[in-house]
CSV table of N, CA and C in Angstrom, one decimal:
chain,number,residue,atom,x,y,z
A,58,SER,N,0.8,-1.2,0.0
A,58,SER,CA,0.0,0.0,0.0
A,58,SER,C,0.9,1.2,0.0
A,59,GLN,N,0.4,2.2,-0.8
A,59,GLN,CA,1.2,3.5,-0.9
A,59,GLN,C,0.3,4.7,-0.6
A,60,ASP,N,0.9,5.7,-0.1
A,60,ASP,CA,0.2,6.9,0.2
A,60,ASP,C,-0.4,7.5,-1.1
A,61,ILE,N,-1.7,7.9,-1.1
A,61,ILE,CA,-2.3,8.4,-2.3
A,61,ILE,C,-1.7,9.7,-2.8
A,62,ARG,N,-1.1,10.4,-1.8
A,62,ARG,CA,-0.5,11.7,-2.1
A,62,ARG,C,0.7,11.6,-3.0
A,63,GLN,N,1.2,10.4,-3.2
A,63,GLN,CA,2.4,10.2,-4.0
A,63,GLN,C,2.0,10.1,-5.5
A,64,TYR,N,0.7,10.1,-5.8
A,64,TYR,CA,0.3,10.0,-7.2
A,64,TYR,C,-0.2,11.4,-7.7
A,65,GLY,N,-0.2,11.6,-9.0
A,65,GLY,CA,-0.7,12.8,-9.6
A,65,GLY,C,-2.2,12.8,-9.5
A,66,GLN,N,-2.8,14.0,-9.6
A,66,GLN,CA,-4.2,14.1,-9.6
A,66,GLN,C,-5.0,13.3,-10.6
A,67,GLU,N,-4.5,13.3,-11.8
A,67,GLU,CA,-5.1,12.6,-12.9
A,67,GLU,C,-5.0,11.1,-12.7
A,68,THR,N,-3.9,10.6,-12.2
A,68,THR,CA,-3.8,9.2,-11.9
A,68,THR,C,-4.8,8.7,-10.9
A,69,VAL,N,-5.0,9.5,-9.9
A,69,VAL,CA,-5.9,9.2,-8.8
A,69,VAL,C,-7.4,9.2,-9.4
A,70,ARG,N,-7.7,10.2,-10.2
A,70,ARG,CA,-9.0,10.3,-10.8
A,70,ARG,C,-9.3,9.1,-11.6
A,71,ARG,N,-8.4,8.6,-12.4
A,71,ARG,CA,-8.6,7.4,-13.2
A,71,ARG,C,-8.9,6.2,-12.4
A,72,CYS,N,-8.6,6.2,-11.1
A,72,CYS,CA,-8.8,5.0,-10.3
A,72,CYS,C,-10.2,4.9,-9.8
A,73,PHE,N,-11.0,6.0,-9.8
A,73,PHE,CA,-12.3,6.1,-9.2
A,73,PHE,C,-13.4,6.3,-10.2
A,74,SER,N,-14.5,5.6,-10.0
A,74,SER,CA,-15.7,5.8,-10.8
A,74,SER,C,-16.8,6.1,-9.8
A,75,VAL,N,-17.4,7.2,-10.0
A,75,VAL,CA,-18.4,7.7,-9.1
A,75,VAL,C,-19.8,7.9,-9.7
A,76,VAL,N,-20.8,7.4,-8.9
A,76,VAL,CA,-22.2,7.7,-9.3
A,76,VAL,C,-22.8,8.4,-8.1
A,77,SER,N,-23.2,9.6,-8.2
A,77,SER,CA,-23.7,10.4,-7.1
A,77,SER,C,-25.3,10.4,-7.2
A,78,GLN,N,-25.9,10.9,-6.1
A,78,GLN,CA,-27.3,11.0,-6.1
A,78,GLN,C,-27.9,11.9,-7.2
A,79,SER,N,-27.1,13.0,-7.5
A,79,SER,CA,-27.5,13.9,-8.5
A,79,SER,C,-26.5,13.9,-9.6
A,80,THR,N,-26.9,13.4,-10.7
A,80,THR,CA,-26.0,13.2,-11.8
A,80,THR,C,-26.0,14.5,-12.7
A,81,TYR,N,-24.8,15.0,-13.0
A,81,TYR,CA,-24.7,16.1,-13.9
A,81,TYR,C,-24.5,15.6,-15.4
A,82,LEU,N,-25.4,16.0,-16.2
A,82,LEU,CA,-25.3,15.7,-17.6
A,82,LEU,C,-25.1,17.0,-18.4
A,83,PHE,N,-24.3,16.9,-19.5
A,83,PHE,CA,-24.1,18.1,-20.3
A,83,PHE,C,-25.1,18.2,-21.4
A,84,ASN,N,-25.3,19.4,-21.9
A,84,ASN,CA,-26.3,19.6,-23.0
A,84,ASN,C,-25.6,19.0,-24.3
A,85,ALA,N,-25.6,17.7,-24.4
A,85,ALA,CA,-25.0,17.0,-25.5
A,85,ALA,C,-25.8,15.7,-25.7
A,86,SER,N,-25.3,14.9,-26.5
A,86,SER,CA,-26.0,13.6,-26.8
A,86,SER,C,-25.8,12.6,-25.7
A,87,LEU,N,-26.6,11.6,-25.6
A,87,LEU,CA,-26.4,10.5,-24.7
A,87,LEU,C,-25.0,9.9,-24.9
A,88,CYS,N,-24.6,9.7,-26.1
A,88,CYS,CA,-23.3,9.1,-26.4
A,88,CYS,C,-22.1,10.0,-25.9
A,89,GLU,N,-22.2,11.3,-26.1
A,89,GLU,CA,-21.2,12.3,-25.7
A,89,GLU,C,-21.1,12.3,-24.1
A,90,ASN,N,-22.2,12.2,-23.5
A,90,ASN,CA,-22.2,12.1,-22.0
A,90,ASN,C,-21.6,10.8,-21.5
A,91,LEU,N,-21.8,9.7,-22.2
A,91,LEU,CA,-21.1,8.5,-21.9
A,91,LEU,C,-19.6,8.5,-22.1
A,92,LEU,N,-19.3,9.1,-23.2
A,92,LEU,CA,-17.8,9.2,-23.6
A,92,LEU,C,-17.0,10.0,-22.6
A,93,LEU,N,-17.6,10.8,-21.7
A,93,LEU,CA,-16.9,11.5,-20.7
A,93,LEU,C,-16.0,10.6,-19.9
A,94,ALA,N,-16.6,9.4,-19.7
A,94,ALA,CA,-15.9,8.4,-18.9
A,94,ALA,C,-14.7,7.8,-19.6
A,95,ARG,N,-14.8,7.6,-20.9
A,95,ARG,CA,-13.7,7.0,-21.7
A,95,ARG,C,-13.8,7.5,-23.1
A,96,PRO,N,-13.2,8.6,-23.5
A,96,PRO,CA,-13.4,9.2,-24.8
A,96,PRO,C,-13.0,8.3,-26.0
A,97,SER,N,-12.1,7.4,-25.8
A,97,SER,CA,-11.7,6.5,-26.9
A,97,SER,C,-12.6,5.3,-27.0
A,98,ALA,N,-13.7,5.1,-26.3
A,98,ALA,CA,-14.5,3.9,-26.3
A,98,ALA,C,-15.2,3.8,-27.7
A,99,SER,N,-15.2,2.5,-28.1
A,99,SER,CA,-15.9,2.2,-29.4
A,99,SER,C,-17.4,2.0,-29.2
A,100,ASN,N,-18.2,2.0,-30.3
A,100,ASN,CA,-19.6,1.7,-30.1
A,100,ASN,C,-19.9,0.4,-29.4
A,101,GLU,N,-19.1,-0.6,-29.7
A,101,GLU,CA,-19.2,-1.9,-29.0
A,101,GLU,C,-18.9,-1.8,-27.5
A,102,GLU,N,-17.9,-1.0,-27.2
A,102,GLU,CA,-17.6,-0.8,-25.8
A,102,GLU,C,-18.7,0.0,-25.0
A,103,ILE,N,-19.4,0.8,-25.7
A,103,ILE,CA,-20.4,1.6,-25.1
A,103,ILE,C,-21.7,0.7,-24.9
A,104,ALA,N,-21.9,-0.2,-25.9
A,104,ALA,CA,-23.1,-1.0,-25.8
A,104,ALA,C,-23.3,-1.8,-24.6
A,105,ARG,N,-22.2,-2.4,-24.1
A,105,ARG,CA,-22.2,-3.2,-22.9
A,105,ARG,C,-22.7,-2.5,-21.6
A,106,PRO,N,-22.1,-1.3,-21.2
A,106,PRO,CA,-22.7,-0.6,-20.1
A,106,PRO,C,-24.1,-0.1,-20.3
A,107,VAL,N,-24.5,0.2,-21.5
A,107,VAL,CA,-25.8,0.7,-21.8
A,107,VAL,C,-26.8,-0.5,-21.5
A,108,GLU,N,-26.4,-1.7,-21.9
A,108,GLU,CA,-27.2,-2.9,-21.6
A,108,GLU,C,-27.2,-3.2,-20.1
A,109,GLN,N,-26.1,-3.1,-19.4
A,109,GLN,CA,-26.0,-3.4,-18.0
A,109,GLN,C,-26.8,-2.4,-17.1
A,110,ALA,N,-26.9,-1.2,-17.6
A,110,ALA,CA,-27.7,-0.1,-16.9
A,110,ALA,C,-29.1,-0.1,-17.3
A,111,GLN,N,-29.6,-1.2,-18.0
A,111,GLN,CA,-31.0,-1.3,-18.4
A,111,GLN,C,-31.4,-0.1,-19.2
A,112,LEU,N,-30.6,0.4,-20.1
A,112,LEU,CA,-30.9,1.5,-21.0
A,112,LEU,C,-31.1,1.1,-22.5
A,113,ARG,N,-30.9,-0.2,-22.8
A,113,ARG,CA,-31.0,-0.6,-24.2
A,113,ARG,C,-32.3,-0.3,-24.9
A,114,ALA,N,-33.4,-0.7,-24.2
A,114,ALA,CA,-34.7,-0.5,-24.8
A,114,ALA,C,-35.1,1.0,-24.9
A,115,PHE,N,-34.7,1.7,-23.8
A,115,PHE,CA,-34.9,3.2,-23.9
A,115,PHE,C,-34.2,3.8,-25.1
A,116,VAL,N,-32.9,3.5,-25.2
A,116,VAL,CA,-32.1,4.1,-26.3
A,116,VAL,C,-32.7,3.7,-27.7
A,117,ALA,N,-33.1,2.4,-27.8
A,117,ALA,CA,-33.7,1.9,-29.0
A,117,ALA,C,-35.0,2.6,-29.4
A,118,SER,N,-35.7,3.1,-28.4
A,118,SER,CA,-37.0,3.8,-28.6
A,118,SER,C,-36.8,5.3,-29.1
A,119,LEU,N,-35.6,5.8,-29.0
A,119,LEU,CA,-35.3,7.2,-29.4
A,119,LEU,C,-35.1,7.2,-30.9
A,120,PRO,N,-35.6,8.2,-31.5
A,120,PRO,CA,-35.4,8.4,-33.0
A,120,PRO,C,-33.9,8.4,-33.4
A,121,GLN,N,-33.1,9.1,-32.5
A,121,GLN,CA,-31.7,9.2,-32.9
A,121,GLN,C,-30.8,8.3,-32.0
A,122,GLY,N,-31.4,7.4,-31.2
A,122,GLY,CA,-30.7,6.5,-30.4
A,122,GLY,C,-29.7,7.2,-29.5
A,123,LEU,N,-28.5,6.8,-29.5
A,123,LEU,CA,-27.4,7.4,-28.6
A,123,LEU,C,-27.1,8.8,-29.0
A,124,LEU,N,-27.5,9.2,-30.2
A,124,LEU,CA,-27.2,10.6,-30.7
A,124,LEU,C,-28.2,11.6,-30.3
A,125,THR,N,-29.2,11.1,-29.5
A,125,THR,CA,-30.3,12.0,-29.0
A,125,THR,C,-29.7,13.0,-27.9
A,126,PHE,N,-30.0,14.2,-28.0
A,126,PHE,CA,-29.6,15.2,-27.1
A,126,PHE,C,-30.4,15.1,-25.8
A,127,VAL,N,-29.7,15.3,-24.7
A,127,VAL,CA,-30.4,15.1,-23.4
A,127,VAL,C,-30.9,16.5,-22.8
A,128,GLY,N,-30.6,17.5,-23.5
A,128,GLY,CA,-31.0,18.9,-23.0
A,128,GLY,C,-30.1,19.4,-21.9
A,129,GLU,N,-30.4,20.6,-21.5
A,129,GLU,CA,-29.6,21.3,-20.4
A,129,GLU,C,-29.7,20.5,-19.2
A,130,CYS,N,-28.6,20.0,-18.6
A,130,CYS,CA,-28.6,19.3,-17.3
A,130,CYS,C,-29.3,17.9,-17.5
A,131,GLY,N,-29.6,17.5,-18.7
A,131,GLY,CA,-30.3,16.2,-18.9
A,131,GLY,C,-31.8,16.3,-18.6
A,132,LEU,N,-32.3,17.5,-18.7
A,132,LEU,CA,-33.7,17.6,-18.3
A,132,LEU,C,-34.7,17.0,-19.3
A,133,GLN,N,-34.2,16.5,-20.4
A,133,GLN,CA,-35.1,15.8,-21.4
A,133,GLN,C,-35.3,14.4,-20.9
A,134,LEU,N,-34.6,13.9,-19.9
A,134,LEU,CA,-34.7,12.6,-19.3
A,134,LEU,C,-35.4,12.6,-18.0
A,135,SER,N,-35.9,11.4,-17.7
A,135,SER,CA,-36.5,11.3,-16.3
A,135,SER,C,-35.4,11.1,-15.3
A,136,GLY,N,-35.7,11.2,-14.0
A,136,GLY,CA,-34.7,11.0,-13.0
A,136,GLY,C,-34.1,9.6,-13.1
A,137,GLY,N,-34.9,8.6,-13.4
A,137,GLY,CA,-34.4,7.2,-13.5
A,137,GLY,C,-33.5,7.0,-14.7
A,138,GLU,N,-33.8,7.7,-15.8
A,138,GLU,CA,-33.0,7.6,-17.0
A,138,GLU,C,-31.7,8.3,-16.8
A,139,ARG,N,-31.7,9.4,-16.1
A,139,ARG,CA,-30.4,10.1,-15.8
A,139,ARG,C,-29.6,9.2,-14.9
A,140,GLN,N,-30.2,8.6,-13.9
A,140,GLN,CA,-29.4,7.8,-13.0
A,140,GLN,C,-28.8,6.6,-13.7
A,141,ARG,N,-29.6,5.9,-14.6
A,141,ARG,CA,-29.1,4.8,-15.3
A,141,ARG,C,-28.0,5.2,-16.3
A,142,LEU,N,-28.1,6.4,-16.8
A,142,LEU,CA,-27.0,6.9,-17.7
A,142,LEU,C,-25.7,7.1,-16.9
A,143,ALA,N,-25.9,7.6,-15.6
A,143,ALA,CA,-24.7,7.8,-14.8
A,143,ALA,C,-24.1,6.4,-14.4
A,144,ILE,N,-24.9,5.4,-14.2
A,144,ILE,CA,-24.4,4.1,-14.0
A,144,ILE,C,-23.7,3.6,-15.2
A,145,ALA,N,-24.2,3.7,-16.4
A,145,ALA,CA,-23.6,3.3,-17.6
A,145,ALA,C,-22.2,4.0,-17.8
A,146,ARG,N,-22.2,5.3,-17.5
A,146,ARG,CA,-21.0,6.1,-17.6
A,146,ARG,C,-19.9,5.5,-16.7
A,147,SER,N,-20.3,5.2,-15.5
A,147,SER,CA,-19.4,4.7,-14.5
A,147,SER,C,-18.9,3.3,-14.9
A,148,LEU,N,-19.8,2.5,-15.4
A,148,LEU,CA,-19.3,1.1,-15.9
A,148,LEU,C,-18.4,1.3,-17.1
A,149,LEU,N,-18.6,2.2,-18.0
A,149,LEU,CA,-17.8,2.4,-19.1
A,149,LEU,C,-16.4,2.8,-18.7
A,150,LYS,N,-16.3,3.6,-17.6
A,150,LYS,CA,-15.0,4.0,-17.1
A,150,LYS,C,-14.1,2.9,-16.7
A,151,ASP,N,-14.8,1.9,-16.1
A,151,ASP,CA,-14.1,0.6,-15.8
A,151,ASP,C,-12.9,0.8,-14.8
A,152,ALA,N,-13.2,1.6,-13.8
A,152,ALA,CA,-12.1,1.9,-12.8
A,152,ALA,C,-12.0,0.8,-11.8
A,153,PRO,N,-10.9,0.7,-11.0
A,153,PRO,CA,-10.8,-0.3,-10.0
A,153,PRO,C,-11.6,0.0,-8.7
A,154,ILE,N,-12.0,1.2,-8.5
A,154,ILE,CA,-12.7,1.6,-7.3
A,154,ILE,C,-14.0,2.4,-7.7
A,155,PHE,N,-15.1,1.8,-7.2
A,155,PHE,CA,-16.4,2.5,-7.4
A,155,PHE,C,-16.9,3.1,-6.1
A,156,ILE,N,-17.4,4.3,-6.3
A,156,ILE,CA,-18.1,5.0,-5.2
A,156,ILE,C,-19.6,5.2,-5.7
A,157,PHE,N,-20.5,4.5,-5.0
A,157,PHE,CA,-21.9,4.7,-5.4
A,157,PHE,C,-22.7,5.4,-4.3
A,158,ASP,N,-23.2,6.5,-4.5
A,158,ASP,CA,-24.0,7.3,-3.5
A,158,ASP,C,-25.4,7.2,-4.0
A,159,GLU,N,-26.2,6.3,-3.3
A,159,GLU,CA,-27.6,6.1,-3.7
A,159,GLU,C,-27.7,5.8,-5.2
A,160,PRO,N,-27.0,4.8,-5.7
A,160,PRO,CA,-27.0,4.7,-7.2
A,160,PRO,C,-28.3,4.3,-7.8
A,161,THR,N,-29.2,3.7,-7.0
A,161,THR,CA,-30.5,3.3,-7.6
A,161,THR,C,-31.7,4.3,-7.2
A,162,ALA,N,-31.3,5.5,-6.8
A,162,ALA,CA,-32.3,6.5,-6.5
A,162,ALA,C,-33.1,6.7,-7.8
A,163,ASN,N,-34.4,7.0,-7.7
A,163,ASN,CA,-35.2,7.3,-8.8
A,163,ASN,C,-35.6,6.1,-9.7
A,164,LEU,N,-35.2,4.9,-9.3
A,164,LEU,CA,-35.5,3.7,-10.1
A,164,LEU,C,-36.7,2.9,-9.5
A,165,ASP,N,-37.5,2.3,-10.4
A,165,ASP,CA,-38.5,1.4,-9.9
A,165,ASP,C,-37.9,0.2,-9.3
A,166,THR,N,-38.7,-0.5,-8.5
A,166,THR,CA,-38.2,-1.7,-7.7
A,166,THR,C,-37.6,-2.8,-8.6
A,167,VAL,N,-38.2,-3.1,-9.7
A,167,VAL,CA,-37.7,-4.2,-10.6
A,167,VAL,C,-36.4,-3.8,-11.2
A,168,THR,N,-36.4,-2.6,-11.8
A,168,THR,CA,-35.1,-2.1,-12.4
A,168,THR,C,-34.0,-2.0,-11.4
A,169,GLU,N,-34.4,-1.5,-10.2
A,169,GLU,CA,-33.4,-1.4,-9.1
A,169,GLU,C,-32.7,-2.7,-8.8
A,170,ARG,N,-33.6,-3.8,-8.7
A,170,ARG,CA,-33.0,-5.1,-8.4
A,170,ARG,C,-32.2,-5.6,-9.5
A,171,GLN,N,-32.6,-5.4,-10.7
A,171,GLN,CA,-31.8,-5.9,-11.9
A,171,GLN,C,-30.4,-5.2,-11.9
A,172,ILE,N,-30.4,-3.9,-11.7
A,172,ILE,CA,-29.2,-3.1,-11.8
A,172,ILE,C,-28.3,-3.5,-10.6
A,173,ILE,N,-28.8,-3.7,-9.5
A,173,ILE,CA,-28.0,-4.1,-8.3
A,173,ILE,C,-27.3,-5.5,-8.6
A,174,GLU,N,-28.1,-6.4,-9.1
A,174,GLU,CA,-27.5,-7.7,-9.5
A,174,GLU,C,-26.4,-7.6,-10.5
A,175,THR,N,-26.6,-6.7,-11.5
A,175,THR,CA,-25.6,-6.5,-12.5
A,175,THR,C,-24.3,-5.8,-11.9
A,176,LEU,N,-24.6,-4.8,-11.0
A,176,LEU,CA,-23.4,-4.2,-10.4
A,176,LEU,C,-22.6,-5.1,-9.5
A,177,HIS,N,-23.3,-6.0,-8.8
A,177,HIS,CA,-22.6,-7.0,-8.0
A,177,HIS,C,-21.7,-7.9,-8.9
A,178,ASP,N,-22.2,-8.2,-10.0
A,178,ASP,CA,-21.3,-9.0,-10.9
A,178,ASP,C,-20.1,-8.2,-11.5
A,179,VAL,N,-20.4,-7.0,-11.9
A,179,VAL,CA,-19.3,-6.2,-12.4
A,179,VAL,C,-18.3,-5.8,-11.4
A,180,MET,N,-18.7,-5.7,-10.1
A,180,MET,CA,-17.8,-5.2,-9.1
A,180,MET,C,-16.9,-6.2,-8.5
A,181,LYS,N,-17.1,-7.5,-8.9
A,181,LYS,CA,-16.2,-8.6,-8.4
A,181,LYS,C,-14.8,-8.2,-8.6
A,182,GLY,N,-14.0,-8.3,-7.5
A,182,GLY,CA,-12.6,-8.0,-7.7
A,182,GLY,C,-12.2,-6.5,-7.6
A,183,ARG,N,-13.2,-5.7,-7.3
A,183,ARG,CA,-13.0,-4.3,-7.2
A,183,ARG,C,-13.3,-3.8,-5.8
A,184,THR,N,-12.9,-2.6,-5.5
A,184,THR,CA,-13.2,-2.0,-4.2
A,184,THR,C,-14.5,-1.1,-4.5
A,185,VAL,N,-15.4,-1.2,-3.6
A,185,VAL,CA,-16.7,-0.5,-3.7
A,185,VAL,C,-17.1,0.1,-2.4
A,186,LEU,N,-17.5,1.4,-2.5
A,186,LEU,CA,-18.1,2.1,-1.4
A,186,LEU,C,-19.5,2.4,-1.8
A,187,TRP,N,-20.5,1.7,-1.1
A,187,TRP,CA,-21.9,1.8,-1.5
A,187,TRP,C,-22.6,2.6,-0.4
A,188,ILE,N,-23.0,3.8,-0.7
A,188,ILE,CA,-23.6,4.7,0.3
A,188,ILE,C,-25.1,4.6,0.0
A,189,THR,N,-25.9,4.2,1.1
A,189,THR,CA,-27.4,4.1,0.8
A,189,THR,C,-28.2,4.1,2.1
A,190,HIS,N,-29.4,4.5,1.9
A,190,HIS,CA,-30.4,4.4,3.0
A,190,HIS,C,-31.3,3.2,2.8
A,191,ARG,N,-31.3,2.8,1.6
A,191,ARG,CA,-32.1,1.6,1.2
A,191,ARG,C,-31.3,0.3,1.3
A,192,LEU,N,-31.8,-0.6,2.0
A,192,LEU,CA,-31.0,-1.8,2.3
A,192,LEU,C,-31.2,-2.9,1.3
A,193,VAL,N,-31.3,-2.6,0.0
A,193,VAL,CA,-31.5,-3.5,-1.0
A,193,VAL,C,-30.2,-4.0,-1.6
A,194,GLY,N,-30.0,-5.3,-1.7
A,194,GLY,CA,-28.8,-5.8,-2.3
A,194,GLY,C,-27.6,-5.9,-1.4
A,195,LEU,N,-27.8,-5.5,-0.1
A,195,LEU,CA,-26.6,-5.5,0.8
A,195,LEU,C,-26.1,-6.8,1.2
A,196,GLU,N,-26.9,-7.9,0.9
A,196,GLU,CA,-26.6,-9.2,1.3
A,196,GLU,C,-25.2,-9.6,0.7
A,197,ALA,N,-24.9,-9.1,-0.4
A,197,ALA,CA,-23.6,-9.4,-1.1
A,197,ALA,C,-22.4,-8.6,-0.7
A,198,MET,N,-22.6,-7.7,0.2
A,198,MET,CA,-21.5,-6.8,0.6
A,198,MET,C,-20.6,-7.6,1.6
A,199,ASP,N,-19.3,-7.4,1.5
A,199,ASP,CA,-18.3,-8.0,2.4
A,199,ASP,C,-18.4,-7.4,3.8
A,200,GLU,N,-18.7,-6.1,3.9
A,200,GLU,CA,-18.8,-5.5,5.2
A,200,GLU,C,-19.8,-4.3,5.1
A,201,ILE,N,-20.6,-4.1,6.1
A,201,ILE,CA,-21.6,-3.0,6.2
A,201,ILE,C,-21.3,-2.2,7.4
A,202,LEU,N,-21.2,-0.9,7.2
A,202,LEU,CA,-21.0,0.0,8.3
A,202,LEU,C,-22.3,0.8,8.5
A,203,VAL,N,-22.9,0.7,9.7
A,203,VAL,CA,-24.1,1.4,9.9
A,203,VAL,C,-23.8,2.7,10.7
A,204,LEU,N,-24.1,3.9,10.0
A,204,LEU,CA,-23.7,5.2,10.6
A,204,LEU,C,-24.9,5.9,11.1
A,205,ASP,N,-24.8,6.7,12.1
A,205,ASP,CA,-25.8,7.6,12.6
A,205,ASP,C,-25.1,8.8,13.1
A,206,GLN,N,-25.5,9.9,12.5
A,206,GLN,CA,-24.9,11.2,12.9
A,206,GLN,C,-23.3,11.1,12.9
A,207,GLY,N,-22.8,10.5,11.8
A,207,GLY,CA,-21.4,10.4,11.6
A,207,GLY,C,-20.6,9.4,12.5
A,208,ARG,N,-21.3,8.6,13.3
A,208,ARG,CA,-20.7,7.6,14.1
A,208,ARG,C,-21.0,6.2,13.6
A,209,ILE,N,-20.1,5.3,13.7
A,209,ILE,CA,-20.3,3.9,13.3
A,209,ILE,C,-21.0,3.3,14.5
A,210,LEU,N,-22.3,2.8,14.3
A,210,LEU,CA,-23.0,2.2,15.4
A,210,LEU,C,-22.9,0.6,15.3
A,211,GLN,N,-22.8,0.1,14.1
A,211,GLN,CA,-22.7,-1.3,13.9
A,211,GLN,C,-21.8,-1.6,12.7
A,212,ARG,N,-21.2,-2.8,12.6
A,212,ARG,CA,-20.5,-3.2,11.4
A,212,ARG,C,-20.6,-4.7,11.4
A,213,GLY,N,-20.6,-5.2,10.2
A,213,GLY,CA,-20.7,-6.7,10.0
A,213,GLY,C,-21.3,-7.0,8.6
A,214,VAL,N,-21.8,-8.2,8.5
A,214,VAL,CA,-22.4,-8.6,7.2
A,214,VAL,C,-23.9,-8.6,7.5
A,215,HIS,N,-24.7,-8.6,6.4
A,215,HIS,CA,-26.1,-8.5,6.4
A,215,HIS,C,-26.7,-9.6,7.3
A,216,ALA,N,-26.4,-10.8,7.1
A,216,ALA,CA,-27.0,-11.9,7.9
A,216,ALA,C,-26.8,-11.7,9.4
A,217,ASP,N,-25.7,-11.2,9.8
A,217,ASP,CA,-25.5,-11.0,11.3
A,217,ASP,C,-26.2,-9.7,11.7
A,218,LEU,N,-26.2,-8.7,10.9
A,218,LEU,CA,-26.8,-7.4,11.3
A,218,LEU,C,-28.3,-7.5,11.5
A,219,VAL,N,-29.0,-8.3,10.6
A,219,VAL,CA,-30.4,-8.5,10.8
A,219,VAL,C,-30.8,-9.3,12.0
A,220,LYS,N,-29.9,-10.1,12.5
A,220,LYS,CA,-30.1,-10.8,13.8
A,220,LYS,C,-29.8,-10.0,15.0
A,221,SER,N,-29.0,-9.0,14.9
A,221,SER,CA,-28.6,-8.2,16.1
A,221,SER,C,-29.6,-7.1,16.3
A,222,VAL,N,-29.7,-6.8,17.6
A,222,VAL,CA,-30.6,-5.7,18.0
A,222,VAL,C,-29.8,-4.4,17.6
A,223,GLY,N,-30.5,-3.5,16.8
A,223,GLY,CA,-29.8,-2.3,16.5
A,223,GLY,C,-30.5,-1.6,15.3
A,224,LEU,N,-29.9,-0.5,14.9
A,224,LEU,CA,-30.5,0.3,13.8
A,224,LEU,C,-30.6,-0.4,12.5
A,225,TYR,N,-29.6,-1.2,12.1
A,225,TYR,CA,-29.7,-2.0,10.8
A,225,TYR,C,-31.0,-2.8,10.8
A,226,ARG,N,-31.2,-3.6,11.9
A,226,ARG,CA,-32.3,-4.5,12.0
A,226,ARG,C,-33.6,-3.7,11.9
A,227,GLN,N,-33.7,-2.6,12.6
A,227,GLN,CA,-34.9,-1.7,12.6
A,227,GLN,C,-35.2,-1.2,11.2
A,228,MET,N,-34.2,-0.7,10.5
A,228,MET,CA,-34.3,-0.3,9.1
A,228,MET,C,-34.8,-1.4,8.2
A,229,TRP,N,-34.1,-2.5,8.4
A,229,TRP,CA,-34.4,-3.7,7.5
A,229,TRP,C,-35.9,-4.1,7.7
A,230,LYS,N,-36.4,-4.2,8.9
A,230,LYS,CA,-37.7,-4.6,9.2
A,230,LYS,C,-38.7,-3.6,8.6
A,231,ILE,N,-38.4,-2.3,8.8
A,231,ILE,CA,-39.3,-1.2,8.2
A,231,ILE,C,-39.4,-1.3,6.7
A,232,GLN,N,-38.2,-1.5,6.1
A,232,GLN,CA,-38.2,-1.5,4.6
A,232,GLN,C,-38.8,-2.8,4.0
A,233,ASN,N,-38.9,-3.9,4.8
A,233,ASN,CA,-39.4,-5.1,4.3
A,233,ASN,C,-40.8,-5.4,4.8
A,234,GLN,N,-41.5,-4.5,5.4
A,234,GLN,CA,-42.9,-4.7,5.8
A,234,GLN,C,-43.8,-4.4,4.6
A,235,ALA,N,-44.8,-5.2,4.5
A,235,ALA,CA,-45.8,-5.0,3.4
A,235,ALA,C,-46.5,-3.7,3.6
A,236,ILE,N,-46.7,-2.9,2.6
A,236,ILE,CA,-47.5,-1.7,2.6
A,236,ILE,C,-48.9,-2.0,2.2
A,237,TRP,N,-49.8,-1.7,3.0
A,237,TRP,CA,-51.2,-2.0,2.7
A,237,TRP,C,-52.0,-0.7,2.4
């Protein structure tokens, strides 16, 4: 292990792929927004993350496909479409370290589950920091840190945390109750 300060800024940036809660998109085409992650990517290299982010059918429905402009800040797209575009861009970058901050915000339950399963497959062998309030898909995480007001209250794996008395179990029970 080496101190990160020994590396240049661009070298460090290349190591991280980030999906935040609010994705910034430029007033450009879907393709141009994707290519921000890897400008030299071919059409074939772009197709895979588009598929993984559950965007293929959406892109196919557009008259200009990936050449469709997203509008200022991506306002031509729904929140879920913007989020999936951010995920596709992150996957296209193919960095060794992923930081996901509520990556499935704005997605319906079925799409959320599919994308989480895809991300778990893609993330194998990589370092991932997954920040979320929703406890969906955390069963596959190596370690979960439960924070409250900046303090670590619990840590462990999903199976152990749902058995332990604490905040994680409370949140898990609430999120898994049937809504009538």
